[in-house]
Amino acid sequence: MAGIFDRSDPPFDRLTDDEAAALEAALDIGYFRPGEIVIAQGRPAEALCIVIKGAVEERDGDETVALLGPKDCFDSRALVQGEAAHGFVAREETLCHMLPREIALRLIRDNPRFAAFFYLALSQKLDAIAREDEAGSAGTLMQARVSDLRLHPASFIGSDATIEQAGHLMRAIDSNALFVRDGARTGVITGMNLSKAVVLTRQPISAPVGRLAHYDVVSVRPDDFVYAALILMTKTNKRRVAVHDGSDYVGFLEDIELLSFLSGNAQLVAGRIDRAAGLPDLAAAARQIEEQVRLLRRQGVKVEVIAEIVSDLNRRLFARTFALTAPAEIQTQGCLIVMGSEGRGEQTMRTDQDNALILRAPADPAALDAFRRDFTAALEGFGFPPCPGEVMVRNPVWSRTLEEYRAAFRQWAAIPDETAHMNVAIFYDASAVAGDASLLDAAKAALAEDLGIGGEAGRGSAYMAHFARATEAFPMPIGFFNNLLTPDGQGDAVDLKKGGIFPIVHGVRSLALERGLTETGTAARIERLAERGAFSPAFARDLTQSLFLLMTMRLDAQLGAIKGALVRPADLSSVERDLLREAFHVVKQFREIVRRHFNLGMF
Amino acid sequence: MAAGIPARLLPAGLRRRLGRARLRDPAYGFLFEPGPENEAVSFDCETTGLDPRRDDIVALAALRIRGNRLLTSERFQAVVRPQAAMARQAIRVHGLREADVVEGRRIEDVVPEFLRFVGGRTLVGYYLEFDVRMIDKTLRPLLGIGLPNPCVEVSALYYDRKYGDAPAGATIDLSFAAILRDLDIPALDRHDAFNDALMTAMMYLKLRDLKDRGIRIRRDGHPADRHMPMG
């Protein structure tokens, strides 16, 4: 019979039956009225609390740093460390399970998997969960249906068509198999059947295919599970099976598609981009990049790896587009760059275009104008929306000579308004995609010089302080935690980008720019900053993992067809909420580091 | 004296004195000592039917309330073998069949243990009178008295918080489900003696707190100041 304590909720699902029974036997229930202190800041905690109903604020002094709702646990740090770093106060009438300290510590001591949930630094915790995710990813993969895969569309040919006609049709539709209509029955003929007939049995190419086809067609239905198709292929030793939707054949499933589905097929997409003969070919490949994201994520690939693969594919696509649209003069005398998240290699789902062209010397105006127009339009045609701020090649401000950029840099330095800061930020993140990469290096060096940073200590510090301020542009998303309070969990969703991703990216960018680092990726910058002593290696790990966690949740939200970077607390498991809370803790600490470093308190 | 007047209608002090005088076994004198300060016991019985004269207890559960804590770790729980046949209706309610209670203990053994668990503490329950009468049925032949403990009826606390100022003719719903809903208490599987005692105890804590803070339950379903900012 269901009691009030649910031992299937993480992390209690990691306990053995005996341990769970011991835990339940030791639980009491506490009732707290609004405003009542559950655990006082700086005092030892006598119990581990698990919220049953209500809401508890986690407070640091007067500041609310988090809000806890049903199934949330607190405060393991206080249990382990002896005193509570934060205070916990009931926000509304709240019921909590209270697990006595000794019992909780004994379970933590005896059960490492249980302990992992409470003890470990965020990065280790995430690793532990990632391992479980990976173990589970075969499971989700196995839930995929045949219709999720790329199928070769069905093409039909009459039984009296000739071997020659069949061969031409196969080549025209880029398929190795056709369906053969022979009266009421339908068969299949493959390229191999045609070759064997001609080469081995010396049939004329005018022979009808009806006699060569086989009619014992092995088929699956679109809503069959992928694993069923895989088993069927193995059993029947077929390299392809027909797909039949109940009324007719709709296509073929080839083993190559199945294998690439199982392993991801980024290489295939890369090959298609590199081989593309024209923009239409590229458009088809561009569509497949988007599919890769979904595929890779479903396979449990980590977000940083997905970002790397997607950035690589996008850059290939841009480079190929550049090669197809830019006149020779621009290709050799220019450098195509991508900026912002694309430049940092942190893009997963497609965002607005952020690209530019740096020229060594003035190009022929007419040819340049044509290129500007064609390049941006081509990308738009591939599904990269135009940048609302016009940070694109088609804007002459973002496709000009190094000298002209230099003049702009001086202006950004002289009039450090918001636009100037944004321009510095996206340009500092730029990566060269095609053409002469040394132009970008020269431009970045010039930018640092004009801003007076990256050189001797002290110079440019006022500029950098203004630049870094944006790290504090958005309040911490305490609103997120408030949403746990709404009874149906349907309150406003939290913006992971503003609340977490942006402060990390921009804070790291500020610290990196000040030191003149040349890395563009945020994770690489964090690592280098730790080497330079900006913060400890342990904090660097937590910061990187927090960024990846936020990116992962954002990506999952985007894949879940929710617009933008919003996540609804109700859609998260209690483990995810717990991780998110910890990630926001790290973001908060990091903002503090940035604030102190740039003395932002003076504003 | 006072022969023929049911003891529960007497003033509490008088009733206790009377009970103490009637108590046959002085070993149970503790029932008349005041319990530990700030403690109470929530309890619930499952029975063979709804007639206290004919039906018997089949399950009994209780838990102590200390201040704002529910001491679920020190619960009292017993399955009892009834003498009365189980009414089919009752089996449907609590799910305990004849076969489930045949291994149960004798009520004469369970009640003294229950009394020691309760001591002189206040009893808390939902339609408590029924449960008290079921206990008294065993107690009277044993000790010559009924339960002397002060009693708190949660449906009465609830009535006071919700309908105390209701206009005449208001529709009044004192059902267990309505109280759970209004107080936002987790709905556990019902008619398990322990779950019922636990939910009742949670109702008690919350109602007592609402009373202390002078908060009424809105008759559209929420405590009246639920959305007020707190100090």
PDB file of C-alpha atoms in Angstrom, chain B residues 32-191:
ATOM      1  CA  PHE B  32      -5.093  10.419  34.228  1.00  0.00           C
ATOM      2  CA  GLU B  33      -1.697  12.112  34.458  1.00  0.00           C
ATOM      3  CA  PRO B  34      -1.342  14.989  32.019  1.00  0.00           C
ATOM      4  CA  GLY B  35       0.731  13.867  29.014  1.00  0.00           C
ATOM      5  CA  PRO B  36       4.073  15.451  28.087  1.00  0.00           C
ATOM      6  CA  GLU B  37       3.558  19.106  27.284  1.00  0.00           C
ATOM      7  CA  ASN B  38       2.792  19.865  23.661  1.00  0.00           C
ATOM      8  CA  GLU B  39       2.118  16.246  22.740  1.00  0.00           C
ATOM      9  CA  ALA B  40      -0.957  14.575  21.321  1.00  0.00           C
ATOM     10  CA  VAL B  41      -1.793  11.284  19.625  1.00  0.00           C
ATOM     11  CA  SER B  42      -3.635  10.929  16.334  1.00  0.00           C
ATOM     12  CA  PHE B  43      -5.335   7.579  15.910  1.00  0.00           C
ATOM     13  CA  ASP B  44      -7.668   5.630  13.677  1.00  0.00           C
ATOM     14  CA  CYS B  45      -9.409   2.221  13.697  1.00  0.00           C
ATOM     15  CA  GLU B  46     -10.574   0.046  10.859  1.00  0.00           C
ATOM     16  CA  THR B  47     -13.565  -2.107  11.869  1.00  0.00           C
ATOM     17  CA  THR B  48     -15.751  -4.978  10.774  1.00  0.00           C
ATOM     18  CA  GLY B  49     -18.627  -2.526  10.326  1.00  0.00           C
ATOM     19  CA  LEU B  50     -20.147   0.717  11.489  1.00  0.00           C
ATOM     20  CA  ASP B  51     -22.099  -0.398  14.586  1.00  0.00           C
ATOM     21  CA  PRO B  52     -19.933  -0.027  17.692  1.00  0.00           C
ATOM     22  CA  ARG B  53     -22.189  -2.414  19.630  1.00  0.00           C
ATOM     23  CA  ARG B  54     -21.849  -5.286  17.205  1.00  0.00           C
ATOM     24  CA  ASP B  55     -18.685  -4.627  15.212  1.00  0.00           C
ATOM     25  CA  ASP B  56     -15.037  -5.082  16.167  1.00  0.00           C
ATOM     26  CA  ILE B  57     -11.727  -3.408  15.488  1.00  0.00           C
ATOM     27  CA  VAL B  58      -9.558  -5.116  12.836  1.00  0.00           C
ATOM     28  CA  ALA B  59      -6.718  -2.579  12.621  1.00  0.00           C
ATOM     29  CA  LEU B  60      -5.533   0.163  14.921  1.00  0.00           C
ATOM     30  CA  ALA B  61      -2.868   2.763  14.227  1.00  0.00           C
ATOM     31  CA  ALA B  62      -1.648   5.823  16.080  1.00  0.00           C
ATOM     32  CA  LEU B  63       1.183   8.309  15.953  1.00  0.00           C
ATOM     33  CA  ARG B  64       2.453  10.903  18.350  1.00  0.00           C
ATOM     34  CA  ILE B  65       2.457  14.603  17.593  1.00  0.00           C
ATOM     35  CA  ARG B  66       5.115  16.622  19.389  1.00  0.00           C
ATOM     36  CA  GLY B  67       4.892  20.335  18.804  1.00  0.00           C
ATOM     37  CA  ASN B  68       4.892  20.668  15.027  1.00  0.00           C
ATOM     38  CA  ARG B  69       6.462  17.247  14.455  1.00  0.00           C
ATOM     39  CA  LEU B  70       4.679  14.089  13.480  1.00  0.00           C
ATOM     40  CA  LEU B  71       6.702  11.278  15.005  1.00  0.00           C
ATOM     41  CA  THR B  72       6.063   8.779  12.264  1.00  0.00           C
ATOM     42  CA  SER B  73       9.172   6.939  13.391  1.00  0.00           C
ATOM     43  CA  GLU B  74       7.429   6.015  16.666  1.00  0.00           C
ATOM     44  CA  ARG B  75       4.172   4.766  15.301  1.00  0.00           C
ATOM     45  CA  PHE B  76       1.768   2.295  16.867  1.00  0.00           C
ATOM     46  CA  GLN B  77       0.238  -0.237  14.492  1.00  0.00           C
ATOM     47  CA  ALA B  78      -1.663  -3.467  15.115  1.00  0.00           C
ATOM     48  CA  VAL B  79      -3.855  -5.865  13.179  1.00  0.00           C
ATOM     49  CA  VAL B  80      -6.567  -7.374  15.369  1.00  0.00           C
ATOM     50  CA  ARG B  81      -8.459 -10.644  15.023  1.00  0.00           C
ATOM     51  CA  PRO B  82     -12.134  -9.681  15.382  1.00  0.00           C
ATOM     52  CA  GLN B  83     -14.840 -11.759  16.982  1.00  0.00           C
ATOM     53  CA  ALA B  84     -17.593 -10.318  14.831  1.00  0.00           C
ATOM     54  CA  ALA B  85     -17.873 -11.476  11.267  1.00  0.00           C
ATOM     55  CA  MET B  86     -16.526  -9.035   8.747  1.00  0.00           C
ATOM     56  CA  ALA B  87     -19.271  -7.135   6.941  1.00  0.00           C
ATOM     57  CA  ARG B  88     -18.817  -7.336   3.203  1.00  0.00           C
ATOM     58  CA  GLN B  89     -19.274  -3.590   3.075  1.00  0.00           C
ATOM     59  CA  ALA B  90     -16.375  -3.122   5.498  1.00  0.00           C
ATOM     60  CA  ILE B  91     -14.031  -5.376   3.534  1.00  0.00           C
ATOM     61  CA  ARG B  92     -14.641  -3.212   0.545  1.00  0.00           C
ATOM     62  CA  VAL B  93     -13.660  -0.143   2.575  1.00  0.00           C
ATOM     63  CA  HIS B  94     -10.421  -1.215   4.217  1.00  0.00           C
ATOM     64  CA  GLY B  95      -9.414  -4.189   2.085  1.00  0.00           C
ATOM     65  CA  LEU B  96      -8.732  -6.433   5.083  1.00  0.00           C
ATOM     66  CA  ARG B  97     -10.328  -9.842   4.486  1.00  0.00           C
ATOM     67  CA  GLU B  98     -11.051 -12.505   7.113  1.00  0.00           C
ATOM     68  CA  ALA B  99      -7.881 -14.197   5.959  1.00  0.00           C
ATOM     69  CA  ASP B 100      -5.844 -11.065   6.575  1.00  0.00           C
ATOM     70  CA  VAL B 101      -6.940 -10.613  10.148  1.00  0.00           C
ATOM     71  CA  VAL B 102      -6.919 -14.229  11.257  1.00  0.00           C
ATOM     72  CA  GLU B 103      -3.234 -13.827  12.107  1.00  0.00           C
ATOM     73  CA  GLY B 104      -4.107 -10.667  14.055  1.00  0.00           C
ATOM     74  CA  ARG B 105      -3.705 -10.252  17.789  1.00  0.00           C
ATOM     75  CA  ARG B 106      -6.415 -10.327  20.444  1.00  0.00           C
ATOM     76  CA  ILE B 107      -7.972  -6.921  21.097  1.00  0.00           C
ATOM     77  CA  GLU B 108      -7.521  -7.502  24.842  1.00  0.00           C
ATOM     78  CA  ASP B 109      -3.738  -7.579  24.243  1.00  0.00           C
ATOM     79  CA  VAL B 110      -3.649  -4.669  21.811  1.00  0.00           C
ATOM     80  CA  VAL B 111      -5.645  -2.123  23.790  1.00  0.00           C
ATOM     81  CA  PRO B 112      -3.344  -2.057  26.875  1.00  0.00           C
ATOM     82  CA  GLU B 113      -0.379  -1.466  24.580  1.00  0.00           C
ATOM     83  CA  PHE B 114      -2.287   1.248  22.854  1.00  0.00           C
ATOM     84  CA  LEU B 115      -3.059   2.845  26.226  1.00  0.00           C
ATOM     85  CA  ARG B 116       0.626   2.900  27.132  1.00  0.00           C
ATOM     86  CA  PHE B 117       1.399   4.495  23.776  1.00  0.00           C
ATOM     87  CA  VAL B 118      -1.219   7.166  24.356  1.00  0.00           C
ATOM     88  CA  GLY B 119      -0.644   7.833  28.079  1.00  0.00           C
ATOM     89  CA  GLY B 120      -2.407  10.971  29.217  1.00  0.00           C
ATOM     90  CA  ARG B 121      -2.031  12.724  25.845  1.00  0.00           C
ATOM     91  CA  THR B 122      -4.835  14.436  24.010  1.00  0.00           C
ATOM     92  CA  LEU B 123      -6.390  12.272  21.298  1.00  0.00           C
ATOM     93  CA  VAL B 124      -6.788  13.668  17.778  1.00  0.00           C
ATOM     94  CA  GLY B 125      -9.020  12.099  15.150  1.00  0.00           C
ATOM     95  CA  TYR B 126     -11.614  12.444  12.448  1.00  0.00           C
ATOM     96  CA  TYR B 127     -15.082  11.475  13.719  1.00  0.00           C
ATOM     97  CA  LEU B 128     -13.145  10.460  16.767  1.00  0.00           C
ATOM     98  CA  GLU B 129     -16.204   9.563  18.770  1.00  0.00           C
ATOM     99  CA  PHE B 130     -16.664   6.391  16.777  1.00  0.00           C
ATOM    100  CA  ASP B 131     -13.069   5.284  17.288  1.00  0.00           C
ATOM    101  CA  VAL B 132     -13.220   6.100  21.000  1.00  0.00           C
ATOM    102  CA  ARG B 133     -16.395   4.055  21.384  1.00  0.00           C
ATOM    103  CA  MET B 134     -14.742   1.130  19.643  1.00  0.00           C
ATOM    104  CA  ILE B 135     -11.837   1.275  22.132  1.00  0.00           C
ATOM    105  CA  ASP B 136     -14.163   1.809  25.095  1.00  0.00           C
ATOM    106  CA  LYS B 137     -15.978  -1.389  24.229  1.00  0.00           C
ATOM    107  CA  THR B 138     -12.853  -3.336  25.167  1.00  0.00           C
ATOM    108  CA  LEU B 139     -11.722  -0.955  27.860  1.00  0.00           C
ATOM    109  CA  ARG B 140     -14.818  -0.931  30.044  1.00  0.00           C
ATOM    110  CA  PRO B 141     -14.850  -4.671  30.862  1.00  0.00           C
ATOM    111  CA  LEU B 142     -11.073  -4.447  31.476  1.00  0.00           C
ATOM    112  CA  LEU B 143     -10.775  -1.285  33.595  1.00  0.00           C
ATOM    113  CA  GLY B 144     -14.296  -0.176  34.315  1.00  0.00           C
ATOM    114  CA  ILE B 145     -13.792   3.115  32.472  1.00  0.00           C
ATOM    115  CA  GLY B 146     -13.747   4.544  28.972  1.00  0.00           C
ATOM    116  CA  LEU B 147     -10.845   6.540  27.503  1.00  0.00           C
ATOM    117  CA  PRO B 148     -10.475   9.530  29.822  1.00  0.00           C
ATOM    118  CA  ASN B 149      -8.211  11.531  27.485  1.00  0.00           C
ATOM    119  CA  PRO B 150      -9.101  14.977  26.172  1.00  0.00           C
ATOM    120  CA  CYS B 151     -10.184  14.724  22.533  1.00  0.00           C
ATOM    121  CA  VAL B 152      -9.751  17.038  19.549  1.00  0.00           C
ATOM    122  CA  GLU B 153     -12.041  16.536  16.585  1.00  0.00           C
ATOM    123  CA  VAL B 154     -10.404  17.769  13.346  1.00  0.00           C
ATOM    124  CA  SER B 155     -13.724  18.093  11.538  1.00  0.00           C
ATOM    125  CA  ALA B 156     -14.749  20.536  14.277  1.00  0.00           C
ATOM    126  CA  LEU B 157     -11.498  22.538  13.888  1.00  0.00           C
ATOM    127  CA  TYR B 158     -12.130  22.563  10.165  1.00  0.00           C
ATOM    128  CA  TYR B 159     -15.763  23.636  10.591  1.00  0.00           C
ATOM    129  CA  ASP B 160     -14.597  26.501  12.774  1.00  0.00           C
ATOM    130  CA  ARG B 161     -11.926  27.675  10.257  1.00  0.00           C
ATOM    131  CA  LYS B 162     -14.178  27.348   7.241  1.00  0.00           C
ATOM    132  CA  TYR B 163     -17.799  27.693   8.248  1.00  0.00           C
ATOM    133  CA  GLY B 164     -17.512  29.485  11.614  1.00  0.00           C
ATOM    134  CA  ASP B 165     -18.615  32.712   9.950  1.00  0.00           C
ATOM    135  CA  ALA B 166     -20.718  31.175   7.223  1.00  0.00           C
ATOM    136  CA  PRO B 167     -24.164  32.642   6.586  1.00  0.00           C
ATOM    137  CA  ALA B 168     -27.064  30.459   7.647  1.00  0.00           C
ATOM    138  CA  GLY B 169     -27.981  27.914   5.025  1.00  0.00           C
ATOM    139  CA  ALA B 170     -24.457  27.561   3.601  1.00  0.00           C
ATOM    140  CA  THR B 171     -23.740  24.127   2.210  1.00  0.00           C
ATOM    141  CA  ILE B 172     -21.426  22.430   4.614  1.00  0.00           C
ATOM    142  CA  ASP B 173     -19.014  19.698   3.546  1.00  0.00           C
ATOM    143  CA  LEU B 174     -16.984  18.129   6.333  1.00  0.00           C
ATOM    144  CA  SER B 175     -15.859  15.126   4.300  1.00  0.00           C
ATOM    145  CA  PHE B 176     -12.320  13.850   4.689  1.00  0.00           C
ATOM    146  CA  ALA B 177     -11.662  14.554   1.003  1.00  0.00           C
ATOM    147  CA  ALA B 178     -12.830  18.160   1.303  1.00  0.00           C
ATOM    148  CA  ILE B 179     -10.520  18.776   4.257  1.00  0.00           C
ATOM    149  CA  LEU B 180      -7.562  17.229   2.437  1.00  0.00           C
ATOM    150  CA  ARG B 181      -8.223  19.393  -0.564  1.00  0.00           C
ATOM    151  CA  ASP B 182      -8.672  22.653   1.314  1.00  0.00           C
ATOM    152  CA  LEU B 183      -5.564  22.112   3.403  1.00  0.00           C
ATOM    153  CA  ASP B 184      -3.472  20.845   0.488  1.00  0.00           C
ATOM    154  CA  ILE B 185      -2.495  17.683   2.297  1.00  0.00           C
ATOM    155  CA  PRO B 186      -1.179  14.746   0.273  1.00  0.00           C
ATOM    156  CA  ALA B 187      -3.964  12.260  -0.396  1.00  0.00           C
ATOM    157  CA  LEU B 188      -2.584   8.885   0.671  1.00  0.00           C
ATOM    158  CA  ASP B 189      -4.388   5.615   0.110  1.00  0.00           C
ATOM    159  CA  ARG B 190      -7.372   5.863   2.420  1.00  0.00           C
ATOM    160  CA  HIS B 191      -8.712   3.372   4.918  1.00  0.00           C
TER     161      HIS B 191
END
